[in-house]
Short mmCIF file of C-alpha atoms in Angstrom, two decimals:
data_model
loop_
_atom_site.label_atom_id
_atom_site.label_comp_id
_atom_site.label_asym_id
_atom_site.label_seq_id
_atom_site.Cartn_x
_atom_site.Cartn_y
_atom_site.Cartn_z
CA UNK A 1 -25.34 0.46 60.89
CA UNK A 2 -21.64 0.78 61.53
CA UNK A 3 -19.89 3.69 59.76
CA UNK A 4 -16.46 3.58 58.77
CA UNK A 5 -15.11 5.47 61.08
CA UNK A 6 -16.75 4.06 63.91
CA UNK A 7 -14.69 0.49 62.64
CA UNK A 8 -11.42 2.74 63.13
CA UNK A 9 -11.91 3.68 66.15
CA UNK A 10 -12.67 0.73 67.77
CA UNK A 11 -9.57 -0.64 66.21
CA UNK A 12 -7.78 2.35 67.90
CA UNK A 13 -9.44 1.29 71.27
CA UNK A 14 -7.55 -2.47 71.11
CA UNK A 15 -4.11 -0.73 70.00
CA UNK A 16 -1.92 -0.86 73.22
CA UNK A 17 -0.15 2.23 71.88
CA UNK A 18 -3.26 4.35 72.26
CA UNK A 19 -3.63 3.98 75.70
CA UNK A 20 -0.15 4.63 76.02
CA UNK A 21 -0.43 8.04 74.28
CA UNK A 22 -3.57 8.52 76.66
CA UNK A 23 -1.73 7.55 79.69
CA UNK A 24 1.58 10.23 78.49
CA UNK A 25 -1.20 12.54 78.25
CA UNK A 26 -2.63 11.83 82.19
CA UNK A 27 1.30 12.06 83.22
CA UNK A 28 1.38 15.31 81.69
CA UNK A 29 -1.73 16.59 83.21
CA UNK A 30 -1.00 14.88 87.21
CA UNK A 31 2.47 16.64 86.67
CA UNK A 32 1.21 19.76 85.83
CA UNK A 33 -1.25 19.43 88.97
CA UNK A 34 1.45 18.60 91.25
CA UNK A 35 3.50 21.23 90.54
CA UNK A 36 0.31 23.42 90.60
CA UNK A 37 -0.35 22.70 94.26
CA UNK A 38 3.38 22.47 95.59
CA UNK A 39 4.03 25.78 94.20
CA UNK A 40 0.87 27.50 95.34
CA UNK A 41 2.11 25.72 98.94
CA UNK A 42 4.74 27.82 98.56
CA UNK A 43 3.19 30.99 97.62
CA UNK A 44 5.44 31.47 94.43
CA UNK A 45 3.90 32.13 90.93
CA UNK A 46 5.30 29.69 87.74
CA UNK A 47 4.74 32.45 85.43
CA UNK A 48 3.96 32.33 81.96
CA UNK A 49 6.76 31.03 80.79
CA UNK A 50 6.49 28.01 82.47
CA UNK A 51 2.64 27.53 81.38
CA UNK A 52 3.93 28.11 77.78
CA UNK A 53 6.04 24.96 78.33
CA UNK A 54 3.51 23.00 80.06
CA UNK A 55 0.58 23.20 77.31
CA UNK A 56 3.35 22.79 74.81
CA UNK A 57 4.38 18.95 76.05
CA UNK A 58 0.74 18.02 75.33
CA UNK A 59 1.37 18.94 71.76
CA UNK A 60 4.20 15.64 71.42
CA UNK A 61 1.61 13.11 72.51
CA UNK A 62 -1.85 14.56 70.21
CA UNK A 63 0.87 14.97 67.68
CA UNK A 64 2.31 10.98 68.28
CA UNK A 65 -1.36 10.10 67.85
CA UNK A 66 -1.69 11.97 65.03
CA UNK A 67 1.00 10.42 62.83
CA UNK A 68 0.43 7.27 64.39
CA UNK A 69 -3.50 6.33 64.35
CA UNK A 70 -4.42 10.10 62.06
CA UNK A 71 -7.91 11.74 63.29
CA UNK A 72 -8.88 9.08 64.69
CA UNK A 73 -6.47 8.92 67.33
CA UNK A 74 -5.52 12.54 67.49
CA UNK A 75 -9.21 13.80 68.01
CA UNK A 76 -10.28 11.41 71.28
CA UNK A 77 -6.15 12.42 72.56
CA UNK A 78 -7.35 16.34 72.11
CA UNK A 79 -10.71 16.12 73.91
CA UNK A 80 -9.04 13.59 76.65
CA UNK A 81 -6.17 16.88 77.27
CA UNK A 82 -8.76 19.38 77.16
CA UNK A 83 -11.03 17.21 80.02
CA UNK A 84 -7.99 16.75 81.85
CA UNK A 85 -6.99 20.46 81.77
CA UNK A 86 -10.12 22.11 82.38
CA UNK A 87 -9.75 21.58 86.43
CA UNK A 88 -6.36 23.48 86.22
CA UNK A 89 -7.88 26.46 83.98
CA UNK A 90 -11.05 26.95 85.66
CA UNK A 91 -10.06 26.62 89.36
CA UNK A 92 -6.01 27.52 89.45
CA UNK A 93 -6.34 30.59 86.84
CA UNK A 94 -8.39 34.10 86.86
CA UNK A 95 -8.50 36.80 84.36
CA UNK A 96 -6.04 37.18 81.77
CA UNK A 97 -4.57 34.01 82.54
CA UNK A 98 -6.88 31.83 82.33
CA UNK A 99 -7.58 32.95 78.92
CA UNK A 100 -4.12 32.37 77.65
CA UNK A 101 -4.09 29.23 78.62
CA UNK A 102 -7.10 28.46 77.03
CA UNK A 103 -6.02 29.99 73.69
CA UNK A 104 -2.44 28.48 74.05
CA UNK A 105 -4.31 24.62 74.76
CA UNK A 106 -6.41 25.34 71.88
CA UNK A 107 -3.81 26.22 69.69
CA UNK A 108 -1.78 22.93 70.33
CA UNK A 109 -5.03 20.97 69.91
CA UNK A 110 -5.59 22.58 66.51
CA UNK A 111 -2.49 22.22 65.71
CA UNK A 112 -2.34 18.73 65.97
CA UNK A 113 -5.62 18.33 64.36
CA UNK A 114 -4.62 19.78 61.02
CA UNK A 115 -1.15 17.46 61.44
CA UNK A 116 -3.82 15.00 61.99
CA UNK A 117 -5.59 15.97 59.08
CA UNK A 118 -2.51 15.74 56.81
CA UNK A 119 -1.06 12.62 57.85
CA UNK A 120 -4.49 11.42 56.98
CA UNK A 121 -4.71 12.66 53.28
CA UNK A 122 -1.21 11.38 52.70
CA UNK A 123 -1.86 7.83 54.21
CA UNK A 124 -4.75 8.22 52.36
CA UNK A 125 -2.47 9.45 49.46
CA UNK A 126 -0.05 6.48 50.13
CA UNK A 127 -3.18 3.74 49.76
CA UNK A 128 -4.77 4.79 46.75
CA UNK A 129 -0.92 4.88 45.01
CA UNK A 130 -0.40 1.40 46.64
CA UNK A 131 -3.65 0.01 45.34
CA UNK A 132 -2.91 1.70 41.69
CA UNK A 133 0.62 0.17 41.83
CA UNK A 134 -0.94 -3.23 42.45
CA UNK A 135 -3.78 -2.97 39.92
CA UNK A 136 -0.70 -1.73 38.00
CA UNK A 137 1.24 -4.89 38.62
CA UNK A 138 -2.36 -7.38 37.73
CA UNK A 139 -2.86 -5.38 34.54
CA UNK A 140 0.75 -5.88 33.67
CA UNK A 141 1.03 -9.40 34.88
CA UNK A 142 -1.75 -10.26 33.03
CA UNK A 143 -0.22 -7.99 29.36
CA UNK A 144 2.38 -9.95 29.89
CA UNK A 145 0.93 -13.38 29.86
CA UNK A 146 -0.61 -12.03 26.71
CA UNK A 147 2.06 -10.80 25.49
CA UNK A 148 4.06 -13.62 25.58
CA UNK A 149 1.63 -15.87 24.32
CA UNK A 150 1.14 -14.13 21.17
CA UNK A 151 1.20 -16.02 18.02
CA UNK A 152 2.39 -12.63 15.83
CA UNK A 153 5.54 -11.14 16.61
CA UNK A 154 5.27 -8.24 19.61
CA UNK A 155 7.88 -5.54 19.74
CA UNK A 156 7.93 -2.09 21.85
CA UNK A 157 10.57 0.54 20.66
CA UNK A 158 11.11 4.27 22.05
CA UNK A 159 10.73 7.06 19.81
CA UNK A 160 14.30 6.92 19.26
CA UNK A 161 13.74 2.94 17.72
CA UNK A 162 15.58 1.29 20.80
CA UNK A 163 13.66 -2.13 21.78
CA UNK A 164 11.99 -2.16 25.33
CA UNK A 165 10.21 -5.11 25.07
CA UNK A 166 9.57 -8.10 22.56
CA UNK A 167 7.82 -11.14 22.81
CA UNK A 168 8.94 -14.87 22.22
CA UNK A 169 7.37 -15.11 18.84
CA UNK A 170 9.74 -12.00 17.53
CA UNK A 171 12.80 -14.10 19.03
CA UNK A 172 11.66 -17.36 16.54
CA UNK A 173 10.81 -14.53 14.14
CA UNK A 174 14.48 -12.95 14.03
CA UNK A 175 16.32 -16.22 15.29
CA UNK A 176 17.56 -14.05 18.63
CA UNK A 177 17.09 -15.05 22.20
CA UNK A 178 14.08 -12.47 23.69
CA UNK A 179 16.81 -11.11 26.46
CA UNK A 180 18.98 -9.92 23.35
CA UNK A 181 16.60 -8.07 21.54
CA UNK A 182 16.23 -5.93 24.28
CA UNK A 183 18.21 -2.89 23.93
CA UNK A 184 18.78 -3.43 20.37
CA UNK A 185 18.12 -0.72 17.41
CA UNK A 186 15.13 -1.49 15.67
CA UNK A 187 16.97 -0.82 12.48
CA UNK A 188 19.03 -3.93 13.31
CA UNK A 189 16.14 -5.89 12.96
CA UNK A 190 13.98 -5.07 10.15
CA UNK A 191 16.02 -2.40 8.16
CA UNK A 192 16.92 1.13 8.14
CA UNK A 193 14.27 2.06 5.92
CA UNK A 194 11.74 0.00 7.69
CA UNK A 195 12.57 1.04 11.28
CA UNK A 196 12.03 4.91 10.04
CA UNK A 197 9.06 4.10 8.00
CA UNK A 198 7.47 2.01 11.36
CA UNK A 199 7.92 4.78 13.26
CA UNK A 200 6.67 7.13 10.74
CA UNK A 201 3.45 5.35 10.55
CA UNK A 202 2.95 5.20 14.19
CA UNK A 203 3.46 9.26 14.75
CA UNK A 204 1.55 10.14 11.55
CA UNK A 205 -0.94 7.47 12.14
CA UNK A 206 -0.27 6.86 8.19
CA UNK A 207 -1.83 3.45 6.94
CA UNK A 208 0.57 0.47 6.49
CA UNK A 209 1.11 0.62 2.21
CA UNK A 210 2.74 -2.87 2.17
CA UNK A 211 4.00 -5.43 3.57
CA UNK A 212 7.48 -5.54 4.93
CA UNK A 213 10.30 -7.73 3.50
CA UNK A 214 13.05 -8.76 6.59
CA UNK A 215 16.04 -11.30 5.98
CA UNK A 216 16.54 -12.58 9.57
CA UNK A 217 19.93 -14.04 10.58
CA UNK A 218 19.37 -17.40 9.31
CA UNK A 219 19.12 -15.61 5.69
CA UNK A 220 15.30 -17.00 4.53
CA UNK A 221 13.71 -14.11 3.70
CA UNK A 222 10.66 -13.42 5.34
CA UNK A 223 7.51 -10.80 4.78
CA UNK A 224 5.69 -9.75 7.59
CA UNK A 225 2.47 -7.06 7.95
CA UNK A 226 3.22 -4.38 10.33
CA UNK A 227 0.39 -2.73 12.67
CA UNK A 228 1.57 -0.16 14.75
CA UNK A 229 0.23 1.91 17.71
CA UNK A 230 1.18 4.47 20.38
CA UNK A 231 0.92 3.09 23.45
CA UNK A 232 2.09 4.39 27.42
CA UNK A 233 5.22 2.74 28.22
CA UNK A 234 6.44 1.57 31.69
CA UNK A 235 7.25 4.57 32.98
CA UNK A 236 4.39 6.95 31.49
CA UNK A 237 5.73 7.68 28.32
CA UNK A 238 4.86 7.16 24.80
CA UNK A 239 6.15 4.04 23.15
CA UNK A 240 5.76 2.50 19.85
CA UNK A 241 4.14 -1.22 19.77
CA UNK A 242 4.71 -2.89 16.56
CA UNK A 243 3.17 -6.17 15.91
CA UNK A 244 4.33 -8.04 12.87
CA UNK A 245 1.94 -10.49 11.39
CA UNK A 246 4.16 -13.51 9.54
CA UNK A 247 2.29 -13.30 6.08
CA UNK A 248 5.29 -15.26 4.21
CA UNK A 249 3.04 -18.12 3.25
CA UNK A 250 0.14 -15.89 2.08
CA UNK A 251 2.88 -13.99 -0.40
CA UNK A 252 4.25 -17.29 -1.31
CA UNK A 253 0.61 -18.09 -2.67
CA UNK A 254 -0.50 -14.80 -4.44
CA UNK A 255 3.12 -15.38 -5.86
CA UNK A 256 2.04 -18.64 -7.09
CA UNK A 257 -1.07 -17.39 -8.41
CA UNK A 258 0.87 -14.74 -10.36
CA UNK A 259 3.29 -17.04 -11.87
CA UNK A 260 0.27 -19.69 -12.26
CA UNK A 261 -1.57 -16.52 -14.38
CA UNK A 262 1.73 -15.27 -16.33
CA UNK A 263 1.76 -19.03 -17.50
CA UNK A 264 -1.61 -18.61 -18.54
CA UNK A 265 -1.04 -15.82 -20.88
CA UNK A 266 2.05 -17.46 -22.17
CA UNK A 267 -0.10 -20.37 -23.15
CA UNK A 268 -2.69 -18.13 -24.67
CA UNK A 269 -0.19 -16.14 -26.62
CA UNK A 270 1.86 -19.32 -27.55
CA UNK A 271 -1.62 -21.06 -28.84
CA UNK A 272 -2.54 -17.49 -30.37
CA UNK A 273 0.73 -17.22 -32.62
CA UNK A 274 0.51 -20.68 -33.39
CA UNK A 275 -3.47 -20.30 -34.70
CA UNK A 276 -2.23 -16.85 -36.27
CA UNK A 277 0.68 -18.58 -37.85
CA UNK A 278 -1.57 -21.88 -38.94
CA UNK A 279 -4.32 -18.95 -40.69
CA UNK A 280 -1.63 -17.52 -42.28
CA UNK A 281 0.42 -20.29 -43.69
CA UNK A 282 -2.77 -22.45 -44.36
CA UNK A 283 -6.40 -20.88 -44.44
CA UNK A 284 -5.26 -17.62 -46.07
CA UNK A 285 -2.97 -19.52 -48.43
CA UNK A 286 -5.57 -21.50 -49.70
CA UNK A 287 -7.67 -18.14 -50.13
CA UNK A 288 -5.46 -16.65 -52.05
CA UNK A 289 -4.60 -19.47 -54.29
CA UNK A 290 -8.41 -19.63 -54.88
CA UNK A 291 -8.67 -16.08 -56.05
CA UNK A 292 -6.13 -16.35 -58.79
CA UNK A 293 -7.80 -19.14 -59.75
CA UNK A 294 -11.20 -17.25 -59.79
CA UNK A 295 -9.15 -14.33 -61.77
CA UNK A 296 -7.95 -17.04 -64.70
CA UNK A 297 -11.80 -18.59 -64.46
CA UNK A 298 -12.85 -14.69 -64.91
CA UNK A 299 -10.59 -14.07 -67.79
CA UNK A 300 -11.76 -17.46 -70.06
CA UNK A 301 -15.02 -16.71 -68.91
CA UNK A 302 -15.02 -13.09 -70.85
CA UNK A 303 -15.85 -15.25 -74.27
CA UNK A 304 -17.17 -18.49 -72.98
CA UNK A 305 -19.58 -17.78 -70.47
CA UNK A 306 -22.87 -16.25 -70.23
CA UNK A 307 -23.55 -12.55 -68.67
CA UNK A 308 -25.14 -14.17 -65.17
CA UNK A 309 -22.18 -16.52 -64.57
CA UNK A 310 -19.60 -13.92 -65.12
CA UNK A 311 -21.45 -11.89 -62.45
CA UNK A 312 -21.53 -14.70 -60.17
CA UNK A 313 -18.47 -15.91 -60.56
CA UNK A 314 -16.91 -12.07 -59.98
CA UNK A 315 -19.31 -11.86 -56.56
CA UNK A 316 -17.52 -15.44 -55.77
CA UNK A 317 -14.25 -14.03 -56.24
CA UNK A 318 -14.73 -10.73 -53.97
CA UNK A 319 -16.45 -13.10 -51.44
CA UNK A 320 -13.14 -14.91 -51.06
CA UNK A 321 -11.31 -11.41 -50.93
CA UNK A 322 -13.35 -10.34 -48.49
CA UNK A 323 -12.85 -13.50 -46.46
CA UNK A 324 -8.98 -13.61 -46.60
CA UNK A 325 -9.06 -9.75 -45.73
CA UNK A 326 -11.23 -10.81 -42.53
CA UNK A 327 -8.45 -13.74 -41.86
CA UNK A 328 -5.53 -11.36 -42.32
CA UNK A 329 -7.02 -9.28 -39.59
CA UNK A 330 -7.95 -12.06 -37.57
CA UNK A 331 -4.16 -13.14 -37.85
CA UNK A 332 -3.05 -9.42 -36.84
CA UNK A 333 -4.94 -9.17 -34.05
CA UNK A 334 -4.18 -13.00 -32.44
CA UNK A 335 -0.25 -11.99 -33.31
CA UNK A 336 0.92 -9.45 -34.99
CA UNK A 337 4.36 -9.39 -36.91
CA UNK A 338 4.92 -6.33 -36.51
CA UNK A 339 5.48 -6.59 -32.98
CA UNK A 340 8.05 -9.21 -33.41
CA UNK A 341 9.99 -7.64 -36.10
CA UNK A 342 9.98 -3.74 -35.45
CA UNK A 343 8.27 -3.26 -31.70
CA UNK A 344 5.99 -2.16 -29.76
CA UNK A 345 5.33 1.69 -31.16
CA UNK A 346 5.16 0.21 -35.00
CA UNK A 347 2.87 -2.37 -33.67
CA UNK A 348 0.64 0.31 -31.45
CA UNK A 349 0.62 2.80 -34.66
CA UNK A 350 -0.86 0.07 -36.57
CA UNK A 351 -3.39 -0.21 -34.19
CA UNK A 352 -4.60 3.39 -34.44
CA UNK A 353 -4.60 3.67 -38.13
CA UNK A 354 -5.88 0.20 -38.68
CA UNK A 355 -9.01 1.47 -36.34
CA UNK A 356 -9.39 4.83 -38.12
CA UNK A 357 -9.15 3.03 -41.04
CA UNK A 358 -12.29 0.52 -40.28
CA UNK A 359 -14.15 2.68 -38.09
CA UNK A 360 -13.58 6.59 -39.44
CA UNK A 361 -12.84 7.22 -35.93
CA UNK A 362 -10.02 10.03 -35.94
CA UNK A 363 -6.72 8.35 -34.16
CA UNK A 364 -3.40 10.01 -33.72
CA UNK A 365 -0.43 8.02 -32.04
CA UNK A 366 2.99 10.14 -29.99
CA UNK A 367 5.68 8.90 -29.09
CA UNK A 368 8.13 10.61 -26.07
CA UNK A 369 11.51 9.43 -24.84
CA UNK A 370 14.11 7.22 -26.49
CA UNK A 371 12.12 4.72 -28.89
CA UNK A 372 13.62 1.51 -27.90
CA UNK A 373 12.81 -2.22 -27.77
CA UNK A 374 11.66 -3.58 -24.92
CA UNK A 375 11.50 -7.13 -23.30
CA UNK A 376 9.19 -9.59 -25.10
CA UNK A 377 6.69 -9.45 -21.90
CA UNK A 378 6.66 -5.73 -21.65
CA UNK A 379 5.79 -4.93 -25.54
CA UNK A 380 3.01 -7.76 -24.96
CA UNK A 381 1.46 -6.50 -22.21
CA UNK A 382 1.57 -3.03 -23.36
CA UNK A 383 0.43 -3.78 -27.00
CA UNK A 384 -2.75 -6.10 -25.51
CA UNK A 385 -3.59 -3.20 -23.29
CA UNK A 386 -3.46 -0.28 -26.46
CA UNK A 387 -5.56 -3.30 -27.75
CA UNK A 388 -8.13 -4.21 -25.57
CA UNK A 389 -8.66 -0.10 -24.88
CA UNK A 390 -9.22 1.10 -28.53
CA UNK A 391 -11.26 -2.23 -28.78
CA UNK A 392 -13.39 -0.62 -25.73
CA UNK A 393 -13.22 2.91 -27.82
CA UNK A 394 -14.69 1.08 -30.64
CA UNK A 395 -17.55 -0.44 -29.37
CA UNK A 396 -18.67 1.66 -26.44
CA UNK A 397 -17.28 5.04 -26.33
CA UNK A 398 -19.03 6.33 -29.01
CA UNK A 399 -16.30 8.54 -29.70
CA UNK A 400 -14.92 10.63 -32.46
CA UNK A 401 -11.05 10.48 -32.19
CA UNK A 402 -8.64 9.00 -29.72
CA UNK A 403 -5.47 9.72 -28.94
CA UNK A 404 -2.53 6.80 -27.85
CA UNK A 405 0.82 7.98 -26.16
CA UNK A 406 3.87 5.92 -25.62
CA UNK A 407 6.76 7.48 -23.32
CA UNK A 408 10.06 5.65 -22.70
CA UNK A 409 10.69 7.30 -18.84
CA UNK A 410 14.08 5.16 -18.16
CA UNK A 411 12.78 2.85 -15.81
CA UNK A 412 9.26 2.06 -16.85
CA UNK A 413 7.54 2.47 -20.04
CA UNK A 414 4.12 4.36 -19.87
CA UNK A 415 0.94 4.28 -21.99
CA UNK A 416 -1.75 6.41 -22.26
CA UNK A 417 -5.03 5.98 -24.61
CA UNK A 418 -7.46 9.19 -24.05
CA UNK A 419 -11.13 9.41 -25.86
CA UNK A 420 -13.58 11.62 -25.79
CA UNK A 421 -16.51 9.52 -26.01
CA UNK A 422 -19.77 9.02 -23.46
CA UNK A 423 -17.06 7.97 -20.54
CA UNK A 424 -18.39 5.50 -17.88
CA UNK A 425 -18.43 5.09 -14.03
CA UNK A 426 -14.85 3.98 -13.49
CA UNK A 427 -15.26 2.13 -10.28
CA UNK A 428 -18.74 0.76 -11.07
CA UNK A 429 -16.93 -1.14 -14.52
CA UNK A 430 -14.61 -2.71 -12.39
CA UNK A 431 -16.85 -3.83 -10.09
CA UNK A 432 -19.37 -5.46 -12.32
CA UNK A 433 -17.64 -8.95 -14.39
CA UNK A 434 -20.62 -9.33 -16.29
CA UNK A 435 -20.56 -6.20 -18.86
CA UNK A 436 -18.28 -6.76 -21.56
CA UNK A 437 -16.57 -3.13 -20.77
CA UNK A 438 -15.57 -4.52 -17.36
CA UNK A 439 -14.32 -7.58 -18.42
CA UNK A 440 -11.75 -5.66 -21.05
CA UNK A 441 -10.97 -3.29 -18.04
CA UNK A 442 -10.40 -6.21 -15.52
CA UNK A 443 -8.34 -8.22 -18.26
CA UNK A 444 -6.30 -4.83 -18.94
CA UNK A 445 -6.35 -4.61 -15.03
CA UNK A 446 -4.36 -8.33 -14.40
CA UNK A 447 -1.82 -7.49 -17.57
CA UNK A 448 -0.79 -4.62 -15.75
CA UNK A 449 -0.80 -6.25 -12.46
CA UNK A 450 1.28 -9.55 -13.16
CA UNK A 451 4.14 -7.36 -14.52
CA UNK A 452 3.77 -5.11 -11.12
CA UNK A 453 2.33 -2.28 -13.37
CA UNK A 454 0.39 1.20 -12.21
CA UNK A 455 -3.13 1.16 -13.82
CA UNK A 456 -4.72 4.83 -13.73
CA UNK A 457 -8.74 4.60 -15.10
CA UNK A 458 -10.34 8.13 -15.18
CA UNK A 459 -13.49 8.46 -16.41
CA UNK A 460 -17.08 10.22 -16.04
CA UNK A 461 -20.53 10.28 -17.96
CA UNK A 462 -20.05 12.78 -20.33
CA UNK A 463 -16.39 13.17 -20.17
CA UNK A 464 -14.16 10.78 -21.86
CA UNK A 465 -12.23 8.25 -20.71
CA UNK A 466 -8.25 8.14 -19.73
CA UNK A 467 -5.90 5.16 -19.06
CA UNK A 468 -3.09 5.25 -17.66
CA UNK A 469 -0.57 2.15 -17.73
CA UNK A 470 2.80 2.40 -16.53
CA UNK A 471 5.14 -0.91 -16.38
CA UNK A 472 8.54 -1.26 -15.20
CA UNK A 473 11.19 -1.77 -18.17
CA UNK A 474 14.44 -2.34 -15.75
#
């Protein structure tokens, strides 16, 4: 088995500059020798100072090899010097001197080592940052590709909303060239308000609440879903990454759909006034006509008639009272007049006394704001919604009074209808299209919706029932 640093030092044993430290190192030593032997010829003493110099020169060559080849080179160059200047120590040098030059070779050699030793942690240092830098450059190579290649729009933004980075899909997005974007304020791109509210979502890590409307260059407006993150720029710091999913076509449909449903309940109102209008004008018509006839058949029938006939031809006459009362209703209730001709809180305070009327259920009916007409749609949707709920009141809430609130708040028109019957499980209702509550619910649900409406349900076994319906007027 070959260790690791066994494979380094035979490298260091084919490196010309090795031997070339180790041969500086021999030079050192046979001139220290020489001068050794000429001088003890000569019967003159170097002195110290001169031995202080001569260990010192073997410090440049261990410390060559140190920054040159690390602990692998510096350790064989100490042990060669020390082997070479053993002779000198143990045969030229007695007593005090011998030991200083000991301690004075051993402190260069350590020396060196611990250079050794440091040049070795920072090469080692230097690798492990190369070898990050180029798993660096692979990772980010390989972002990019992806990056680039997106299908949804890619942009990277500083904390302060300038653009670092974008992808070609936000350049067909905005109708820019990629290099321009760069640089840029977000702001530019996607609005003010969006820019801060982007960024807002990405600190906060608040979910998106919509989608986002932009009006690139070109001027075709465009809507867009925004998912943002927090991501480690570049350079280490935190950036922003938005990614902007093109959802244009998917608004353009539920858009559709909404107009496609509006339409709907235009028809149904339009074939609902014009049944309401036909039971009126013909039906109920024909019903009353009947009953003054049954009146002048009652009054000749005083003298004429026997005791049983009168009494069945009275019951005949209530019976068609009682059927023209049930088509007046039905007439109301498909299409009111009242709602055409005086508005929507005439036409709701109907509905509360027409119910406490029928039912003995206690009703009571507020008004707050400005009384005021409103657009045909609005007073429709509203009065189908007070409607549908006392409608839900009357047949499941087993309540004993009800109270209905209209406020006119400026800019959107709110109605509330509280009970204080049984109450329900709001979210189970809506959740379940086959019970006839949910069905009302969901129906009052999609009025409120198509005009862009707030629908509040509150409501708990035991506890009544609350809704809430608030629909823009402006």
């Amino acid at each position: 088995m070959i260790f690791k640093g066994d494979l380094k030092l035979r490298r260091r044993l084919y490196d010309r500059r090795f031997w070339a430290v180790q041969a500086l190192v021999l030079l050192v030593t046979s001139f220290h020798l020489l001068l050794e032997a000429v001088e003890a010829a000569a019967g003159r003493d170097l002195g110290r100072v001169y031995v202080v110099i001569m260990y010192s020169a073997y410090f440049l060559p261990i410390v060559y090899a140190s920054l040159n080849f690390g602990r692998e080179g510096a350790i064989p160059t100490a042990i060669w010097a020390v082997l070479l200047a053993i002779p000198s120590i143990l045969i030229g040098h007695r007593g005090l001197d011998r030991l200083m030059e000991t301690v004075q070779l051993l402190t260069v050699i350590a020396l060196a080592i611990i250079i050794a030793g440091r040049v070795d942690r920072e090469v080692a240092a230097r690798r492990r940052a190369e070898a990050e830098e180029a798993a660096r450059r692979v990772s980010e190579a390989k972002y990019r590709g992806l990056f680039d290649s997106a299908g949804e729009a890619i942009v990277v933004f500083d904390r302060k909303g300038i653009i670092q980075e974008a992808n070609v899909a936000t350049g067909e997005l905005f109708v820019r060239p990629v290099p321009a974007l760069r640089g840029l304020h977000l702001g530019e791109l996607v609005g003010a308000a969006n820019a801060e509210k982007l960024a807002r979502i990405a600190h906060d890590a608040e979910p998106v609440s919509g989608d986002l409307m932009l009006t690139p260059r070109e001027g075709v407006q465009r809507w867009v879903e925004p998912v943002c993150s927090v991501v480690s720029g570049q350079a280490g710091n935190a950036v922003i990454q938005a990614l902007f999913r093109d959802v244009t076509e998917r608004r353009e449909r539920e858009h559709d759909l909404e107009r496609y449903a509006q339409r709907i309940l235009q028809a149904q109102e339009e074939e609902r006034r014009r049944i309401a209008r036909e039971i009126h004008d013909g039906s109920l018509q024909s019903l009353v006509l009947l009953c003054r006839r049954l009146d002048n058949l009652e009054v000749v029938a005083e003298s004429e008639l026997p005791a049983a006939l009168r009494r069945a031809l009275s019951d005949t006459r209530q019976s068609a009272e009682a059927i023209a009362d049930d088509l007046r209703r039905l007439s109301r209730d498909l299409r009111p007049s009242i709602l055409d001709d005086l508005g929507l809180a005439p036409a709701v305070r109907w509905l509360v006394n027409d119910l406490e009327r029928r039912t003995g259920i206690r009703g009571r009916f507020a008004t707050t704001g400005s009384e005021q007409r409103l657009s045909t749609d609005v007073e429709l949707c509203l009065f189908r919604i007070a409607q549908e709920a006392l409608r839900n009141v009357e047949r499941h809430a087993c309540a004993s009074s009800v109270t209905v609130a209209l406020a006119y708040e400026g800019e959107c028109a709110r109605l509330t209808v509280r009970d204080n019957g049984r109450g329900f499980q709001a979210k189970d209702a809506l959740s379940k299209p086959g019970v006839s509550r949910s069905l009302g619910l969901q129906g009052i649900q999609e009025r409120a919706r198509l005009l862009a409406g707030d629908l509040k349900i509150v409501s708990a076994p035991g506890k009544g029932t609350r809704i809430t319906v608030s629909i823009p007027v402006c």
